[in-house]
Structures are given as structure tokens and as C-alpha cells.
Amino acid sequence: MTVLDHLNMAVTTAFEALGYPQGFANVVVSARPDLAPFQCNAAMPVAGYFKKQGETKSPRDIAAAITGQLEGHADIAQLEIAGPGFINIHPSDGLITRAAIALVGDETTGIVKAEKPLTVMVDYGGANVAKPMHVGHLRSAVLGEAIKRLFRVQGHQVIGDVHMGDWGLQMGHLVSELEDEQPELPYFDPEFSGDYPAQSPVTMDDLARLYPLASNKAKSDPDRLERSRRATAELQAGRRGYRALLDHFIAVSVEALKIGYGSLNVEFDLWKGEAAVDPLIPSMIDGLVKAGIAEDSDGALIINVAQDDDKKDMPPVILRASSGAVLYHTTDLATLVDRKAEYNPDLILYVVDQRQALHFQQVFRAAVKAGWFRAEAMEHIGFGTMNGTDGKPFKTREGGVLRLDDLIAMAKDAALQRLKDVGIGDDFDANEMADIAHKIAVAALKFADLQNQPLTNYVFDLDRFTSFEGKTGPYLLYAAVRIKSILRKAEAAGLESGAIRPEHSTEKALVLALDSFGRAVDGAAQKRSPHILCEHIFSLAQSFSRFYTECPILQDGIEADVKASRLSLAQTTLRQIEMGLDILAIEIPDRM
Ligand code: ARG
């Protein structure tokens, strides 16, 4: 139980004794931490409650009754009534010490495990095979990974799926462009009945070259576009050589994506994509037709998902276009069929650009209509864009679409420059320097993204992201590394941590900061917004810094048991920062 939990218990008991409705008994973290760490604002609603019963009681009198009741409580050091009836609450030293001991002894420093672990699938990343990644894919990867880990640390069974886009027109572009370049390959010979080569005929560089070639030609040449369309349709209809090529394209892309995502500490459990569920489509469509859910509309097969209370136009789901092609709706529905059969998840979170909100609304409604999932089981976590200074989605300096490795390289250069500016690492070797710069770069990019509410757009500003001051990833890495160095020095001096006994006000404040970790993790998971956790880690780092200024550990002339207590606190703080940053998938260097 946290300090807040204990205070809530005390106030609830007081309400019980006073005959106040217990539903109003509620202690919160203070909005004015300069006055007190906690407050109870229940006097006003309680007064309202009595008024409804025909009894007039002033909120201030009610507040006085509550504080009177709480007077002398072992968990409370001091109470003040402010304004119309706000109650400021200062926890007792005893309570703070108990909380500190519990935190030190708890491996997760306060993360609360879910009572009922759920099976949760997180659909994120979503890069398209051969098509370059854009900032939306970057944001999805960064945000999705954090959300996946948030649920995982709470004890849920979480499965992350990259859900690659590997079934659209881009595949037809690649097939037909490759045919133009190397028509002699067996994949294009309809008569060929032997085994296709195990070795891919293309590399990732080839794919990155072929796709824009074809897509640019198709833009100005309708015939070229038609050839790509036809190749896509033949591929989807199962043409053997094309399917074999698709498998090569996917394998080559997955290998490259694993490296790209890996450099951001993004790891998927499943590398499935749209193509993987294609075999499920015919029987799915059959079932939906038989159940009377899918209907014909001008030769297309659709599912009507509009509802009477819709305020906006709600177009139908298109299962099959009149051309016979299956589209994005269809693959997402087939993916739901697949997920239900394979994992029967309680919750599926789609971490995808907010511009796809309508798409998901349509898909979810269709899945509910089909009886596969309850509406609550599917959620779209939309996010805004990372913009350039021009207010448009960020592009690289050359104006091209974003490439993940370019972005990381840019951030790494900026990080190296920063390190040089502050004189860190002059004595480190080049390898370690590169590793540190990479970690700083990733922390800078990710924290700049995650500290916002997902729906907010933000501006790409490497200078700000990589600063060691302010609410940035590098600041947090620096804070963690500093504690690591303190702990190393303490160890070298033969100091040992020991029983915790918070005395100084900054020390108590640090314990209270640590004490709110479980709430931050839970809040971030509940709200699907890692920025709540970012906020926590940042304020924890600040609390530590205030603590360490006032409560040194390594200085001479401090009693051994005081040092031991402070050391315990420093260790626990580091553990919590590490755990918090790990949830955000941000790695900390050993030194910098
Ligand atoms: N590949 C898609 C895109 O680039 C994103 C996939 C998102 N996930 C999904 N289940 N539709 O826009």
C-alpha cells in the first residue's frame, strides 16, 4: 500500500465515524505541493450531499470535523484547512518510513500487478514492405513499444505484432518492375513448375530502388499503373511465381526492419502482416455472406456499419471491391479472425496514426456485428504527427521521406556534439563513445515523443531533444548515470546500504516521489499514454537531485547509519528510474 492508500484509509475511517458518505472520502496528490503533499477536497461535495437532504452544513465546518476526527492519527503529521474547505495533509514520518522500507524491499518499487491478467495484443509499427518508413511508423513503434511494456510489467500477457503492410499495390509495383529488369527470372515464367531459388533475387537496396521507380512511372503512365494493378491482382489470386517473390520480399524486408526497429529497442513477438492472413479471407467472406452481414452493393461486397445515432457519415466496410480486389478493411478483419483463433485476446490495441481513425471505427463495428469481439475489446490509440518547423510532417533535410537510420544518425551526431560541448567522454574510447551517443540519440528521440499526449503534434527540434537540461531523454540518462557513479564510489569507499530512515525534507519528498511510481505506471496504462510515466521519471530525477544536494552520501563526517540510509534511497531511486526508462524502452549507458 502506498502512502496515498494509507491516507485514503484514514480518511475513509474518519468519514465512517462522522457518518459522512464514504464515496466522497478521497485523498489526492496535492495540486499545491508547496503547501502540502496531499489534500482532501471532499468537504465541498459532502456539504452538497447534506444540502440535498435538507441539512445546511458549511464546507469549512465539515472540513473541521474531518480534521478533528483525524487529529492524532499515527499516519498523519499535520492537517490544515485552506480556502473554502480544502484539507492539506502531511503524512507522518512513521508512514513515510514504512513506505520507504516497502519500496526498498520491493523489486519493482511499487508496480501493482493486475488482479486479472488479460491477454492483450498490441498492433504497432505497421511498416510497409519496400515502401520507406515515415514518421507515423516511427511514432507507432516508439509509442506501441512503451504501451506493450506498460501492460507487460503489470502482469498482463502481451503480444506485440508488427502487422506489416505487405499485400497492397506496392507488391505489384515491385513484381512488375523486377520483371522489367530481370525478365529471365523463373518467377515470371508461367510454365515454370520447378522449385524456385531459395536465395532472394533482390536485396533491401534493390527493393528501396525498385519501388520508387515503379511508383513514379505509374504516376504519369496509366498503362504502367495498370500493369502493377494486374500484378497485384495475380499475386493475390495466388500466382505461384509471384507468391514466391512475395516471400522473398517479405523476408528481405523483415531482416532490415528488425535492424531498424532493433536500433530503437523495439521488439515484436509476431512478424505477421497482411499477406499472412490472406488464406483466411475466402472462408471469412463466405461466413459473413451466409450470416447476412455482408451484402452486395453494385458488384462490391460490403458491410453496412452506419448507426442511427451517427453524427458523421459512416461509409460501409468494403470487403471486396467490384474489381475483385480485397482491401485494407478486409485484411484487418481477417487479422481479427486470425487473432481470435490464435490468441483469443481480451484486448487489442491498435497504435496507428490518428488519420486512420475512421478505418478502425469501421473495422471494429464490422467485427462486433460479426459477433467476433465486444466493442470494448478493440481500441484505436491514435497519435498526431511529428512535424518539421514548417508545420508539415517531418522530412529529412533533402526533403525526402524519413529513413530511420538517417534520423538516428542525425540524432547521434547531435548527441556527439553535445557531449563534446560539455566535455564528457574525452577519455573514452571511440567504441564506447559511439555506444553512448547512440543511447543518447535514442533517448532524445523517444522521450521527446513519449512525453506528449499521443494525439498532440510536436515539432522536430533536435537541439531541444538532445539538450542535457530540461525535460529531455538525455537529462534523464544523465541523472541515472550520476546515481550509478555515486553508487560506484560508495562501493569503492566500502559503504553499505542499510535501514532507511528519511529525515531531511528533501529525503521525505524523494520517498513520496518514489511512492507514486505504481500510480504513474497504472495511470499511463489506463490512459494509454506513456507521458504520465515520463512526467513521473522526470520529477523523480528532480527530487533526487534536490535530495542529493542536501543529503550527501560520500562526504566525510556523516554518521554511518545516515549514509547507509541515504545509500538505500539512492539505490532504490536508480532502480526505479531504470525500470521506468526500460518501460519506455530507453537504455542507459554505464557512464557518460
Ligand atoms: N501499414 C499501415 C500503414 O502504413 C499501418 C498498419 C496499422 N495496423 C493495422 N492493423 N491496420 O498505414
PDB file of N, CA and C and ligand atoms in Angstrom, residues 123 126-128 134 137 163-165 274 328 332 350 352 356 359-360, ligand 1:
ATOM      1  N   ASP A 123      -0.932  -3.905 -31.680  1.00  0.00           N
ATOM      2  CA  ASP A 123      -0.683  -3.849 -33.122  1.00  0.00           C
ATOM      3  C   ASP A 123       0.025  -2.530 -33.361  1.00  0.00           C
ATOM      4  N   GLY A 126       3.785  -1.358 -37.961  1.00  0.00           N
ATOM      5  CA  GLY A 126       2.976  -1.238 -39.174  1.00  0.00           C
ATOM      6  C   GLY A 126       3.716  -0.766 -40.410  1.00  0.00           C
ATOM      7  N   ALA A 127       5.032  -0.969 -40.440  1.00  0.00           N
ATOM      8  CA  ALA A 127       5.785  -0.532 -41.619  1.00  0.00           C
ATOM      9  C   ALA A 127       5.332  -1.312 -42.843  1.00  0.00           C
ATOM     10  N   ASN A 128       5.513  -0.724 -43.983  1.00  0.00           N
ATOM     11  CA  ASN A 128       5.126  -1.384 -45.219  1.00  0.00           C
ATOM     12  C   ASN A 128       6.349  -1.974 -45.898  1.00  0.00           C
ATOM     13  N   HIS A 134       7.758   6.116 -42.623  1.00  0.00           N
ATOM     14  CA  HIS A 134       7.599   7.551 -42.394  1.00  0.00           C
ATOM     15  C   HIS A 134       7.431   7.816 -40.910  1.00  0.00           C
ATOM     16  N   HIS A 137       5.215   5.682 -38.818  1.00  0.00           N
ATOM     17  CA  HIS A 137       5.709   4.358 -38.419  1.00  0.00           C
ATOM     18  C   HIS A 137       6.680   4.476 -37.250  1.00  0.00           C
ATOM     19  N   HIS A 163       2.384  -6.200 -37.712  1.00  0.00           N
ATOM     20  CA  HIS A 163       1.372  -6.067 -38.761  1.00  0.00           C
ATOM     21  C   HIS A 163       1.870  -5.257 -39.969  1.00  0.00           C
ATOM     22  N   MET A 164       2.804  -5.865 -40.670  1.00  0.00           N
ATOM     23  CA  MET A 164       3.380  -5.200 -41.844  1.00  0.00           C
ATOM     24  C   MET A 164       2.369  -5.055 -42.972  1.00  0.00           C
ATOM     25  N   GLY A 165       2.562  -3.987 -43.702  1.00  0.00           N
ATOM     26  CA  GLY A 165       1.764  -3.804 -44.917  1.00  0.00           C
ATOM     27  C   GLY A 165       2.482  -4.488 -46.063  1.00  0.00           C
ATOM     28  N   GLU A 274      -0.226  -8.381 -43.510  1.00  0.00           N
ATOM     29  CA  GLU A 274      -1.492  -8.550 -44.217  1.00  0.00           C
ATOM     30  C   GLU A 274      -1.490  -9.841 -45.030  1.00  0.00           C
ATOM     31  N   TYR A 328      -7.805  -2.926 -47.539  1.00  0.00           N
ATOM     32  CA  TYR A 328      -7.293  -2.744 -46.171  1.00  0.00           C
ATOM     33  C   TYR A 328      -8.311  -3.205 -45.120  1.00  0.00           C
ATOM     34  N   ASP A 332      -7.631  -6.308 -42.409  1.00  0.00           N
ATOM     35  CA  ASP A 332      -7.734  -6.069 -40.966  1.00  0.00           C
ATOM     36  C   ASP A 332      -8.796  -6.967 -40.328  1.00  0.00           C
ATOM     37  N   TYR A 350      -4.594  -0.887 -31.151  1.00  0.00           N
ATOM     38  CA  TYR A 350      -4.006  -0.530 -32.442  1.00  0.00           C
ATOM     39  C   TYR A 350      -3.335   0.832 -32.299  1.00  0.00           C
ATOM     40  N   VAL A 352      -1.868   3.398 -34.099  1.00  0.00           N
ATOM     41  CA  VAL A 352      -1.788   3.814 -35.507  1.00  0.00           C
ATOM     42  C   VAL A 352      -2.188   5.287 -35.613  1.00  0.00           C
ATOM     43  N   GLN A 356      -6.117   7.395 -39.354  1.00  0.00           N
ATOM     44  CA  GLN A 356      -6.804   6.158 -39.714  1.00  0.00           C
ATOM     45  C   GLN A 356      -7.976   5.861 -38.774  1.00  0.00           C
ATOM     46  N   HIS A 359     -11.098   4.352 -40.380  1.00  0.00           N
ATOM     47  CA  HIS A 359     -10.852   2.964 -40.791  1.00  0.00           C
ATOM     48  C   HIS A 359     -11.092   2.003 -39.620  1.00  0.00           C
ATOM     49  N   PHE A 360     -10.526   2.339 -38.461  1.00  0.00           N
ATOM     50  CA  PHE A 360     -10.663   1.421 -37.335  1.00  0.00           C
ATOM     51  C   PHE A 360     -12.080   1.393 -36.784  1.00  0.00           C
TER      52      PHE A 360
HETATM   53  N1  ARG B   1       0.696  -0.499 -42.793  1.00  0.00           N
HETATM   54  C1  ARG B   1      -0.215   0.508 -42.346  1.00  0.00           C
HETATM   55  C2  ARG B   1       0.225   1.884 -42.815  1.00  0.00           C
HETATM   56  O1  ARG B   1       1.341   2.071 -43.197  1.00  0.00           O
HETATM   57  C3  ARG B   1      -0.361   0.526 -40.853  1.00  0.00           C
HETATM   58  C4  ARG B   1      -0.894  -0.739 -40.245  1.00  0.00           C
HETATM   59  C5  ARG B   1      -1.613  -0.475 -38.976  1.00  0.00           C
HETATM   60  N2  ARG B   1      -2.230  -1.646 -38.394  1.00  0.00           N
HETATM   61  C6  ARG B   1      -3.350  -2.185 -38.835  1.00  0.00           C
HETATM   62  N3  ARG B   1      -3.804  -3.280 -38.236  1.00  0.00           N
HETATM   63  N4  ARG B   1      -4.050  -1.665 -39.819  1.00  0.00           N
HETATM   64  O2  ARG B   1      -0.574   2.790 -42.809  1.00  0.00           O
END
